[in-house]
């Protein structure tokens, strides 16, 4: 028996498995597919996800395999310069294909001791007061204290729970794939220059792997069964309709389709079963937020679920996962749907885009939209107090080096410039660092996810906040 079953071995599931293993939780990852998924559904990490990798000591291995790009122009693909003075030490985009992100996160989970089982499809589940039983398609049963569904937009776990998934259905479909072309580079470049400005859901360009090209093209009417991938002939037909040529496409590596549906689970927790990533929310991929949102779900949930398993979680800590992350995803759903409207080729869509393009020239508008895309402006309602409370702290420079270098173990952290404060009784869960050189407040208490739980200099106030997030004092 393991402590937690994670259903789904994508980036959300592997990030969650790693977070749980940092706290000694026995984790079993059940992944339906025999081999890692090869489709490139996402293309990189935004600033908040990059910060998360830095907080866990993973950023160097990601930077070694990815490419950094300026942070600007991601909201509805409206051209905009990188905003100045963003509250982050990692103000860039890290470009890398999703299969590589999946690989690096899976390697990390395995290094930490997660039990990763591929070819294991969950077909049923039941729960009682003591735990959850997952029934596999093979007939095998796996038992754990908790189970988390990280199994995508068509989540089996969510359906088995009977959790409602309300929202808007797909109205606009887009085809996506990697394949070879016979058209010469000049023809491809000319098509991009001519068509892209008026049809933002069209793109064609080399992937850098042999003669393979990444192609994005508007689909026809959404099919009845959207789980079926498009055919090469469907690509040819849509390319001819949009570009006047099919570019001689052939030898596809993979073909996929995505829609603009926006849906969100009504509840992220039912007893001992929780939902994260696309299992909890789906939305159009504009702005590149889907994978990032799932990784950030896992980062919020991991330490809370570990606290529950390890017996020190205060009342309500695990429920705070839904309370904090549900509003964040709801905001992303609104943002992505607005971006799709701004990318429409209708007269109304073009008019809205023209107006928004003018507004984005205002620095404050550009900053706000960039903060939405990157998620660095997320603030959880942690009960008021100092203006920092609820926000994540950027990677400030301390006397010991960058802040995030002190957070690799996933523990709480008290940054103390006074030298008078104490975390006595919580030393097994909270580190205490004195002699901080780049803080505007005397001291801050950080949760394991880097969000500020308290700021000030009064020991009595600190003693009120420590039990709320880190349970009762030891002894």
Short mmCIF file of C-alpha atoms in Angstrom, two decimals:
data_model
loop_
_atom_site.label_atom_id
_atom_site.label_comp_id
_atom_site.label_asym_id
_atom_site.label_seq_id
_atom_site.Cartn_x
_atom_site.Cartn_y
_atom_site.Cartn_z
CA UNK A 1 0.00 0.00 0.00
CA UNK A 2 1.26 3.49 -0.87
CA UNK A 3 0.26 6.76 0.76
CA UNK A 4 -0.91 8.57 -2.39
CA UNK A 5 -1.91 7.31 -5.84
CA UNK A 6 -1.33 9.86 -8.59
CA UNK A 7 -3.35 8.99 -11.69
CA UNK A 8 -1.65 10.44 -14.75
CA UNK A 9 2.05 10.74 -15.55
CA UNK A 10 2.07 14.10 -17.30
CA UNK A 11 3.71 17.26 -15.96
CA UNK A 12 1.07 17.83 -13.26
CA UNK A 13 1.28 14.26 -11.98
CA UNK A 14 5.07 14.11 -12.00
CA UNK A 15 5.40 17.49 -10.32
CA UNK A 16 2.99 16.38 -7.63
CA UNK A 17 4.83 13.08 -7.15
CA UNK A 18 8.11 14.95 -6.66
CA UNK A 19 6.58 17.35 -4.15
CA UNK A 20 5.16 14.48 -2.13
CA UNK A 21 8.42 12.55 -2.18
CA UNK A 22 10.28 15.56 -0.74
CA UNK A 23 8.29 14.90 2.43
CA UNK A 24 8.78 11.13 2.48
CA UNK A 25 5.30 10.30 1.19
CA UNK A 26 5.08 6.95 -0.59
CA UNK A 27 3.79 7.72 -4.08
CA UNK A 28 2.54 5.46 -6.85
CA UNK A 29 2.02 7.08 -10.27
CA UNK A 30 -0.40 5.18 -12.50
CA UNK A 31 -0.02 6.17 -16.15
CA UNK A 32 -2.28 4.67 -18.81
CA UNK A 33 0.17 4.91 -21.72
CA UNK A 34 2.98 2.39 -22.04
CA UNK A 35 5.39 5.03 -23.36
CA UNK A 36 5.73 8.78 -22.78
CA UNK A 37 3.29 10.83 -24.83
CA UNK A 38 5.12 12.19 -27.93
CA UNK A 39 2.71 14.98 -28.90
CA UNK A 40 3.98 18.53 -28.39
CA UNK A 41 0.91 20.14 -26.85
CA UNK A 42 2.85 22.83 -24.98
CA UNK A 43 6.01 24.71 -25.85
CA UNK A 44 7.52 26.03 -22.65
CA UNK A 45 7.38 27.52 -19.18
CA UNK A 46 6.26 30.96 -18.06
CA UNK A 47 7.87 32.96 -15.26
CA UNK A 48 5.99 31.47 -12.29
CA UNK A 49 6.71 27.91 -13.40
CA UNK A 50 10.35 28.87 -13.95
CA UNK A 51 10.40 30.19 -10.39
CA UNK A 52 8.98 26.88 -9.18
CA UNK A 53 11.79 24.99 -10.88
CA UNK A 54 14.30 27.32 -9.21
CA UNK A 55 12.64 26.80 -5.83
CA UNK A 56 13.19 23.08 -6.13
CA UNK A 57 16.70 23.17 -7.58
CA UNK A 58 15.61 22.04 -11.05
CA UNK A 59 16.11 25.19 -13.07
CA UNK A 60 19.66 24.48 -14.23
CA UNK A 61 18.66 21.22 -15.89
CA UNK A 62 15.74 22.96 -17.61
CA UNK A 63 17.86 25.90 -18.78
CA UNK A 64 20.41 23.47 -20.21
CA UNK A 65 17.77 21.93 -22.48
CA UNK A 66 15.60 24.94 -23.31
CA UNK A 67 15.84 28.35 -24.98
CA UNK A 68 15.05 31.64 -23.27
CA UNK A 69 12.92 34.25 -25.04
CA UNK A 70 11.85 37.80 -24.15
CA UNK A 71 8.70 38.05 -22.09
CA UNK A 72 6.22 40.02 -24.17
CA UNK A 73 3.42 39.74 -26.70
CA UNK A 74 1.83 36.57 -25.34
CA UNK A 75 -1.67 37.91 -24.64
CA UNK A 76 -3.70 36.98 -27.74
CA UNK A 77 -0.41 37.23 -29.71
CA UNK A 78 -0.70 41.04 -29.65
CA UNK A 79 2.81 42.45 -30.19
CA UNK A 80 4.15 44.10 -27.04
CA UNK A 81 7.59 44.71 -25.51
CA UNK A 82 8.60 43.02 -22.26
CA UNK A 83 7.24 45.14 -19.37
CA UNK A 84 9.88 46.85 -17.29
CA UNK A 85 10.30 46.12 -13.61
CA UNK A 86 8.27 42.93 -13.31
CA UNK A 87 8.37 41.51 -9.79
CA UNK A 88 10.45 38.48 -10.71
CA UNK A 89 14.10 37.55 -11.07
CA UNK A 90 13.12 35.25 -13.95
CA UNK A 91 11.48 37.59 -16.43
CA UNK A 92 11.66 35.42 -19.54
CA UNK A 93 9.96 32.52 -21.26
CA UNK A 94 11.73 29.16 -21.37
CA UNK A 95 10.96 27.47 -24.66
CA UNK A 96 11.02 23.69 -24.75
CA UNK A 97 8.62 21.05 -26.13
CA UNK A 98 6.29 19.32 -23.71
CA UNK A 99 7.76 15.82 -24.14
CA UNK A 100 11.08 17.20 -22.85
CA UNK A 101 9.35 18.89 -19.90
CA UNK A 102 7.57 15.60 -19.19
CA UNK A 103 10.88 13.74 -19.36
CA UNK A 104 12.69 16.05 -16.95
CA UNK A 105 9.86 15.99 -14.42
CA UNK A 106 9.54 12.20 -14.68
CA UNK A 107 13.28 11.83 -14.12
CA UNK A 108 13.02 14.02 -11.04
CA UNK A 109 10.12 12.01 -9.61
CA UNK A 110 12.03 8.78 -10.19
CA UNK A 111 15.18 10.20 -8.58
CA UNK A 112 13.18 10.99 -5.47
CA UNK A 113 11.78 7.47 -5.31
CA UNK A 114 8.31 7.68 -6.82
CA UNK A 115 6.93 4.34 -8.01
CA UNK A 116 6.04 5.05 -11.66
CA UNK A 117 3.92 2.36 -13.34
CA UNK A 118 3.18 2.72 -17.04
CA UNK A 119 0.49 0.80 -18.88
CA UNK A 120 -1.84 1.04 -15.87
CA UNK A 121 -5.30 2.34 -16.77
CA UNK A 122 -7.65 3.17 -13.92
CA UNK A 123 -11.15 1.81 -14.57
CA UNK A 124 -12.80 2.24 -11.19
CA UNK A 125 -12.31 3.63 -7.71
CA UNK A 126 -13.92 3.51 -4.31
CA UNK A 127 -13.13 5.22 -1.04
CA UNK A 128 -13.90 4.75 2.64
CA UNK A 129 -12.84 6.36 5.91
CA UNK A 130 -9.33 4.93 5.71
CA UNK A 131 -8.35 5.20 2.06
CA UNK A 132 -9.00 4.82 -1.64
CA UNK A 133 -8.91 1.74 -3.86
CA UNK A 134 -8.16 2.13 -7.55
CA UNK A 135 -9.24 -0.72 -9.81
CA UNK A 136 -7.14 -1.07 -12.96
CA UNK A 137 -8.39 -2.24 -16.34
CA UNK A 138 -6.26 -5.34 -15.79
CA UNK A 139 -8.29 -6.21 -12.70
CA UNK A 140 -5.50 -5.33 -10.27
CA UNK A 141 -6.39 -3.20 -7.26
CA UNK A 142 -4.12 -0.54 -5.76
CA UNK A 143 -4.79 0.85 -2.31
CA UNK A 144 -3.69 4.21 -0.86
CA UNK A 145 -4.69 6.76 1.74
CA UNK A 146 -5.38 9.41 -0.93
CA UNK A 147 -5.71 9.57 -4.71
CA UNK A 148 -5.20 12.55 -7.02
CA UNK A 149 -6.56 12.62 -10.56
CA UNK A 150 -4.04 14.30 -12.87
CA UNK A 151 -5.38 12.45 -15.88
CA UNK A 152 -6.27 15.23 -18.30
CA UNK A 153 -9.33 16.96 -19.66
CA UNK A 154 -11.22 13.70 -20.21
CA UNK A 155 -10.32 12.61 -16.68
CA UNK A 156 -11.53 9.15 -15.74
CA UNK A 157 -11.11 10.03 -12.06
CA UNK A 158 -13.35 13.09 -12.34
CA UNK A 159 -16.02 11.08 -14.17
CA UNK A 160 -15.88 8.24 -11.63
CA UNK A 161 -16.31 10.79 -8.84
CA UNK A 162 -19.33 12.28 -10.58
CA UNK A 163 -17.94 15.81 -10.21
CA UNK A 164 -19.72 18.27 -12.48
CA UNK A 165 -17.59 19.92 -15.19
CA UNK A 166 -19.65 22.94 -16.29
CA UNK A 167 -18.56 25.49 -18.86
CA UNK A 168 -18.66 26.31 -22.54
CA UNK A 169 -18.35 23.67 -25.30
CA UNK A 170 -15.97 23.85 -28.23
CA UNK A 171 -17.11 26.24 -30.93
CA UNK A 172 -13.85 26.72 -32.82
CA UNK A 173 -11.42 23.92 -33.60
CA UNK A 174 -7.76 24.09 -34.60
CA UNK A 175 -5.60 21.37 -36.14
CA UNK A 176 -2.01 20.91 -35.00
CA UNK A 177 0.71 18.56 -36.21
CA UNK A 178 4.28 17.91 -37.26
CA UNK A 179 4.87 16.67 -40.81
CA UNK A 180 7.12 17.09 -43.82
CA UNK A 181 6.40 19.44 -46.75
CA UNK A 182 7.53 19.55 -50.37
CA UNK A 183 7.10 23.34 -50.62
CA UNK A 184 10.33 25.33 -50.70
CA UNK A 185 11.32 27.56 -47.74
CA UNK A 186 10.49 30.73 -49.67
CA UNK A 187 6.91 29.57 -50.22
CA UNK A 188 6.51 28.68 -46.56
CA UNK A 189 7.92 32.02 -45.40
CA UNK A 190 5.75 33.95 -47.85
CA UNK A 191 2.62 32.17 -46.63
CA UNK A 192 3.43 33.03 -43.01
CA UNK A 193 4.02 36.68 -43.89
CA UNK A 194 0.81 36.93 -45.90
CA UNK A 195 -1.68 34.85 -43.90
CA UNK A 196 -0.59 35.06 -40.26
CA UNK A 197 -1.47 38.77 -39.78
CA UNK A 198 -5.12 38.12 -40.67
CA UNK A 199 -5.48 34.53 -39.43
CA UNK A 200 -3.71 34.08 -36.08
CA UNK A 201 -4.69 30.43 -35.90
CA UNK A 202 -2.47 29.66 -38.90
CA UNK A 203 1.25 28.93 -38.64
CA UNK A 204 3.80 26.89 -40.53
CA UNK A 205 7.52 26.63 -39.92
CA UNK A 206 10.40 24.17 -39.50
CA UNK A 207 10.77 22.38 -36.18
CA UNK A 208 14.53 22.03 -36.51
CA UNK A 209 14.27 18.25 -36.79
CA UNK A 210 15.13 17.25 -40.35
CA UNK A 211 12.53 18.47 -42.82
CA UNK A 212 9.67 18.37 -40.32
CA UNK A 213 7.38 21.41 -40.04
CA UNK A 214 4.97 22.39 -37.27
CA UNK A 215 1.62 23.29 -38.82
CA UNK A 216 -1.34 24.99 -37.17
CA UNK A 217 -4.50 25.61 -39.20
CA UNK A 218 -8.16 26.33 -38.39
CA UNK A 219 -10.33 23.24 -38.54
CA UNK A 220 -13.75 22.89 -40.08
CA UNK A 221 -16.81 22.26 -37.91
CA UNK A 222 -15.88 20.41 -34.69
CA UNK A 223 -16.37 16.66 -35.23
CA UNK A 224 -18.79 14.63 -33.18
CA UNK A 225 -15.95 12.60 -31.62
CA UNK A 226 -13.16 15.00 -30.75
CA UNK A 227 -11.06 12.24 -29.24
CA UNK A 228 -10.17 11.06 -32.75
CA UNK A 229 -7.07 12.73 -34.25
CA UNK A 230 -7.42 14.47 -37.62
CA UNK A 231 -6.31 12.74 -40.81
CA UNK A 232 -3.60 13.99 -43.13
CA UNK A 233 -6.30 14.58 -45.76
CA UNK A 234 -8.15 16.79 -43.29
CA UNK A 235 -4.98 18.88 -42.92
CA UNK A 236 -4.60 19.14 -46.68
CA UNK A 237 -8.20 20.23 -47.10
CA UNK A 238 -7.98 22.93 -44.43
CA UNK A 239 -4.62 24.20 -45.66
CA UNK A 240 -6.01 24.62 -49.16
CA UNK A 241 -9.03 26.47 -47.75
CA UNK A 242 -6.91 28.86 -45.65
CA UNK A 243 -3.65 29.19 -47.61
CA UNK A 244 -4.63 28.16 -51.13
CA UNK A 245 -2.10 25.29 -51.05
CA UNK A 246 -1.44 22.23 -48.93
CA UNK A 247 2.37 22.78 -49.14
CA UNK A 248 2.75 19.15 -50.21
CA UNK A 249 2.38 17.88 -46.64
CA UNK A 250 3.28 14.23 -46.08
CA UNK A 251 4.85 11.79 -43.60
CA UNK A 252 3.17 13.13 -40.43
CA UNK A 253 4.96 12.53 -37.12
CA UNK A 254 1.76 13.19 -35.18
CA UNK A 255 -1.57 14.92 -35.74
CA UNK A 256 -3.84 16.46 -33.14
CA UNK A 257 -6.77 18.81 -32.68
CA UNK A 258 -7.75 21.22 -29.95
CA UNK A 259 -10.83 23.30 -29.29
CA UNK A 260 -11.76 26.40 -27.34
CA UNK A 261 -13.91 24.75 -24.68
CA UNK A 262 -13.67 26.20 -21.18
CA UNK A 263 -14.76 23.99 -18.30
CA UNK A 264 -13.94 23.76 -14.61
CA UNK A 265 -14.67 21.11 -12.01
CA UNK A 266 -17.11 22.33 -9.38
CA UNK A 267 -15.04 20.71 -6.65
CA UNK A 268 -11.35 19.85 -6.50
CA UNK A 269 -11.82 17.47 -3.58
CA UNK A 270 -14.28 14.70 -2.78
CA UNK A 271 -13.25 12.99 0.44
CA UNK A 272 -9.86 11.40 -0.11
CA UNK A 273 -9.80 12.04 -3.87
CA UNK A 274 -8.58 15.30 -5.42
CA UNK A 275 -8.25 16.74 -8.93
CA UNK A 276 -5.41 18.77 -10.45
CA UNK A 277 -4.31 20.11 -13.83
CA UNK A 278 -6.53 19.53 -16.86
CA UNK A 279 -8.63 17.08 -14.85
CA UNK A 280 -9.83 20.13 -12.92
CA UNK A 281 -9.97 22.72 -15.72
CA UNK A 282 -9.67 23.00 -19.49
CA UNK A 283 -9.37 26.09 -21.67
CA UNK A 284 -8.02 27.18 -25.05
CA UNK A 285 -4.21 26.93 -25.30
CA UNK A 286 -3.70 30.59 -26.25
CA UNK A 287 -1.02 32.20 -24.14
CA UNK A 288 0.56 28.84 -23.30
CA UNK A 289 -0.97 28.57 -19.82
CA UNK A 290 -2.35 25.03 -19.59
CA UNK A 291 0.76 23.05 -18.64
CA UNK A 292 1.93 25.88 -16.40
CA UNK A 293 -1.38 26.03 -14.56
CA UNK A 294 -1.23 22.29 -13.85
CA UNK A 295 2.33 22.43 -12.53
CA UNK A 296 1.29 25.30 -10.25
CA UNK A 297 -1.71 23.28 -9.01
CA UNK A 298 0.67 20.48 -8.04
CA UNK A 299 3.01 22.92 -6.29
CA UNK A 300 0.14 24.24 -4.18
CA UNK A 301 -1.26 20.82 -3.36
CA UNK A 302 1.89 18.77 -2.75
CA UNK A 303 3.02 20.09 0.63
CA UNK A 304 -0.55 20.27 1.94
CA UNK A 305 -1.32 16.66 1.06
CA UNK A 306 2.04 15.59 2.48
CA UNK A 307 1.20 17.37 5.74
CA UNK A 308 -2.09 15.46 5.89
CA UNK A 309 -0.36 12.13 5.27
CA UNK A 310 2.38 12.87 7.79
CA UNK A 311 -0.11 13.84 10.48
CA UNK A 312 0.71 17.48 11.19
CA UNK A 313 -1.74 19.29 8.90
CA UNK A 314 -3.90 21.86 10.72
CA UNK A 315 -7.65 21.74 10.20
CA UNK A 316 -8.67 23.01 6.77
CA UNK A 317 -5.20 22.93 5.22
CA UNK A 318 -6.07 20.37 2.56
CA UNK A 319 -9.33 22.14 1.73
CA UNK A 320 -7.36 25.35 1.15
CA UNK A 321 -6.12 23.75 -2.07
CA UNK A 322 -9.56 24.16 -3.66
CA UNK A 323 -10.11 27.54 -2.02
CA UNK A 324 -6.88 28.93 -3.45
CA UNK A 325 -6.57 27.26 -6.83
CA UNK A 326 -10.19 27.23 -8.03
CA UNK A 327 -10.35 31.05 -8.36
CA UNK A 328 -6.98 31.11 -10.13
CA UNK A 329 -8.15 28.67 -12.80
CA UNK A 330 -11.47 30.50 -13.14
CA UNK A 331 -9.54 33.69 -13.94
CA UNK A 332 -7.44 31.84 -16.55
CA UNK A 333 -10.62 30.54 -18.20
CA UNK A 334 -11.90 34.09 -18.54
CA UNK A 335 -8.55 35.31 -19.86
CA UNK A 336 -8.14 32.59 -22.48
CA UNK A 337 -11.69 32.94 -23.74
CA UNK A 338 -11.15 36.68 -24.12
CA UNK A 339 -7.97 35.99 -26.07
CA UNK A 340 -9.82 33.69 -28.43
CA UNK A 341 -12.36 36.45 -29.07
CA UNK A 342 -9.51 38.86 -29.82
CA UNK A 343 -8.08 36.40 -32.35
CA UNK A 344 -11.34 35.94 -34.26
CA UNK A 345 -11.39 36.93 -37.92
CA UNK A 346 -14.91 38.38 -37.74
CA UNK A 347 -15.51 42.12 -37.99
CA UNK A 348 -16.24 42.25 -34.26
CA UNK A 349 -13.07 40.31 -33.48
CA UNK A 350 -10.93 42.61 -35.63
CA UNK A 351 -12.45 45.69 -33.99
CA UNK A 352 -11.79 44.38 -30.48
CA UNK A 353 -8.25 43.45 -31.43
CA UNK A 354 -7.55 46.90 -32.84
CA UNK A 355 -8.76 48.51 -29.63
CA UNK A 356 -6.79 46.12 -27.41
CA UNK A 357 -3.65 46.67 -29.49
CA UNK A 358 -3.93 50.38 -28.69
CA UNK A 359 -4.49 49.69 -24.99
CA UNK A 360 -1.50 47.35 -24.75
CA UNK A 361 0.71 50.29 -25.69
CA UNK A 362 -0.03 51.65 -22.20
CA UNK A 363 2.69 50.28 -19.86
CA UNK A 364 0.27 49.46 -17.04
CA UNK A 365 -2.03 47.49 -19.34
CA UNK A 366 0.91 45.59 -20.81
CA UNK A 367 2.19 44.84 -17.32
CA UNK A 368 -1.18 43.62 -16.06
CA UNK A 369 -1.76 41.30 -18.99
CA UNK A 370 1.78 39.92 -18.73
CA UNK A 371 1.27 39.26 -15.02
CA UNK A 372 -1.93 37.37 -15.88
CA UNK A 373 -0.17 35.17 -18.43
CA UNK A 374 2.85 34.47 -16.21
CA UNK A 375 0.79 34.09 -12.98
CA UNK A 376 3.29 36.13 -10.95
CA UNK A 377 0.51 38.40 -9.66
CA UNK A 378 -1.47 35.58 -8.00
CA UNK A 379 -2.37 36.46 -4.43
CA UNK A 380 -4.15 34.00 -2.17
CA UNK A 381 -6.52 35.21 0.53
CA UNK A 382 -4.53 34.24 3.62
CA UNK A 383 -6.30 36.48 6.10
CA UNK A 384 -5.02 39.99 5.57
CA UNK A 385 -2.23 41.79 7.37
CA UNK A 386 0.78 43.13 5.51
CA UNK A 387 0.39 43.75 1.77
CA UNK A 388 2.85 40.92 1.07
CA UNK A 389 0.66 38.31 2.76
CA UNK A 390 -0.73 35.90 0.15
CA UNK A 391 1.78 36.81 -2.55
CA UNK A 392 4.73 34.69 -3.56
CA UNK A 393 8.12 36.25 -2.83
CA UNK A 394 10.42 36.80 -5.78
CA UNK A 395 13.92 35.27 -5.78
CA UNK A 396 15.49 37.99 -3.63
CA UNK A 397 19.22 38.05 -2.91
CA UNK A 398 20.06 37.08 0.66
CA UNK A 399 23.33 37.03 2.54
CA UNK A 400 23.48 33.28 1.80
CA UNK A 401 22.68 33.74 -1.90
CA UNK A 402 19.38 33.63 -3.83
CA UNK A 403 16.29 32.93 -1.75
CA UNK A 404 15.12 30.03 -3.90
CA UNK A 405 18.36 28.19 -3.17
CA UNK A 406 17.12 27.78 0.40
CA UNK A 407 13.81 26.21 -0.62
CA UNK A 408 14.89 23.04 -2.40
CA UNK A 409 13.63 20.79 0.39
CA UNK A 410 10.04 22.05 0.26
CA UNK A 411 9.96 23.28 3.87
CA UNK A 412 8.58 26.47 5.36
CA UNK A 413 11.02 29.33 5.83
CA UNK A 414 11.27 32.27 8.22
CA UNK A 415 13.42 35.09 6.83
CA UNK A 416 14.39 37.18 9.82
CA UNK A 417 16.26 40.49 9.75
CA UNK A 418 15.65 41.16 13.44
CA UNK A 419 17.50 38.18 14.85
CA UNK A 420 14.91 38.15 17.67
CA UNK A 421 12.32 35.74 16.28
CA UNK A 422 12.02 32.00 16.80
CA UNK A 423 10.30 28.97 15.26
CA UNK A 424 10.95 26.77 18.31
CA UNK A 425 8.58 23.80 18.16
CA UNK A 426 8.35 23.92 14.38
CA UNK A 427 12.00 23.30 13.49
CA UNK A 428 11.05 20.00 11.86
CA UNK A 429 8.86 21.89 9.36
CA UNK A 430 10.24 25.43 9.16
CA UNK A 431 13.77 26.68 8.56
CA UNK A 432 14.94 29.94 10.20
CA UNK A 433 17.37 32.20 8.36
CA UNK A 434 18.76 35.35 9.97
CA UNK A 435 20.74 38.17 8.30
CA UNK A 436 18.57 38.90 5.28
CA UNK A 437 19.81 41.76 3.14
CA UNK A 438 17.12 42.47 0.50
CA UNK A 439 13.77 42.59 2.32
CA UNK A 440 11.61 45.66 2.85
CA UNK A 441 10.07 44.20 6.02
CA UNK A 442 11.67 42.97 9.26
CA UNK A 443 10.68 39.34 8.67
CA UNK A 444 8.47 37.09 6.55
CA UNK A 445 7.18 33.55 6.99
CA UNK A 446 7.03 31.63 3.73
CA UNK A 447 4.95 28.53 3.07
CA UNK A 448 6.68 25.70 1.18
CA UNK A 449 5.19 27.07 -2.07
CA UNK A 450 6.89 30.44 -1.53
CA UNK A 451 3.76 32.42 -0.65
CA UNK A 452 4.00 34.80 2.30
CA UNK A 453 1.97 33.58 5.30
CA UNK A 454 3.02 36.40 7.65
CA UNK A 455 5.13 39.56 7.63
CA UNK A 456 6.20 41.72 10.57
CA UNK A 457 8.44 41.59 13.64
CA UNK A 458 6.20 40.59 16.54
CA UNK A 459 6.86 37.11 17.96
CA UNK A 460 3.32 36.83 19.32
CA UNK A 461 1.86 37.44 15.85
CA UNK A 462 4.24 34.87 14.39
CA UNK A 463 3.11 32.31 16.96
CA UNK A 464 -0.48 32.89 15.84
CA UNK A 465 0.34 32.22 12.18
CA UNK A 466 2.67 29.22 12.52
CA UNK A 467 -0.04 26.79 13.69
CA UNK A 468 -2.41 27.87 10.91
CA UNK A 469 -0.03 26.66 8.18
CA UNK A 470 2.33 24.28 9.97
CA UNK A 471 0.15 22.61 12.60
CA UNK A 472 0.76 22.30 16.31
CA UNK A 473 4.22 22.75 17.76
CA UNK A 474 6.17 19.56 18.39
CA UNK A 475 6.42 18.34 21.94
#
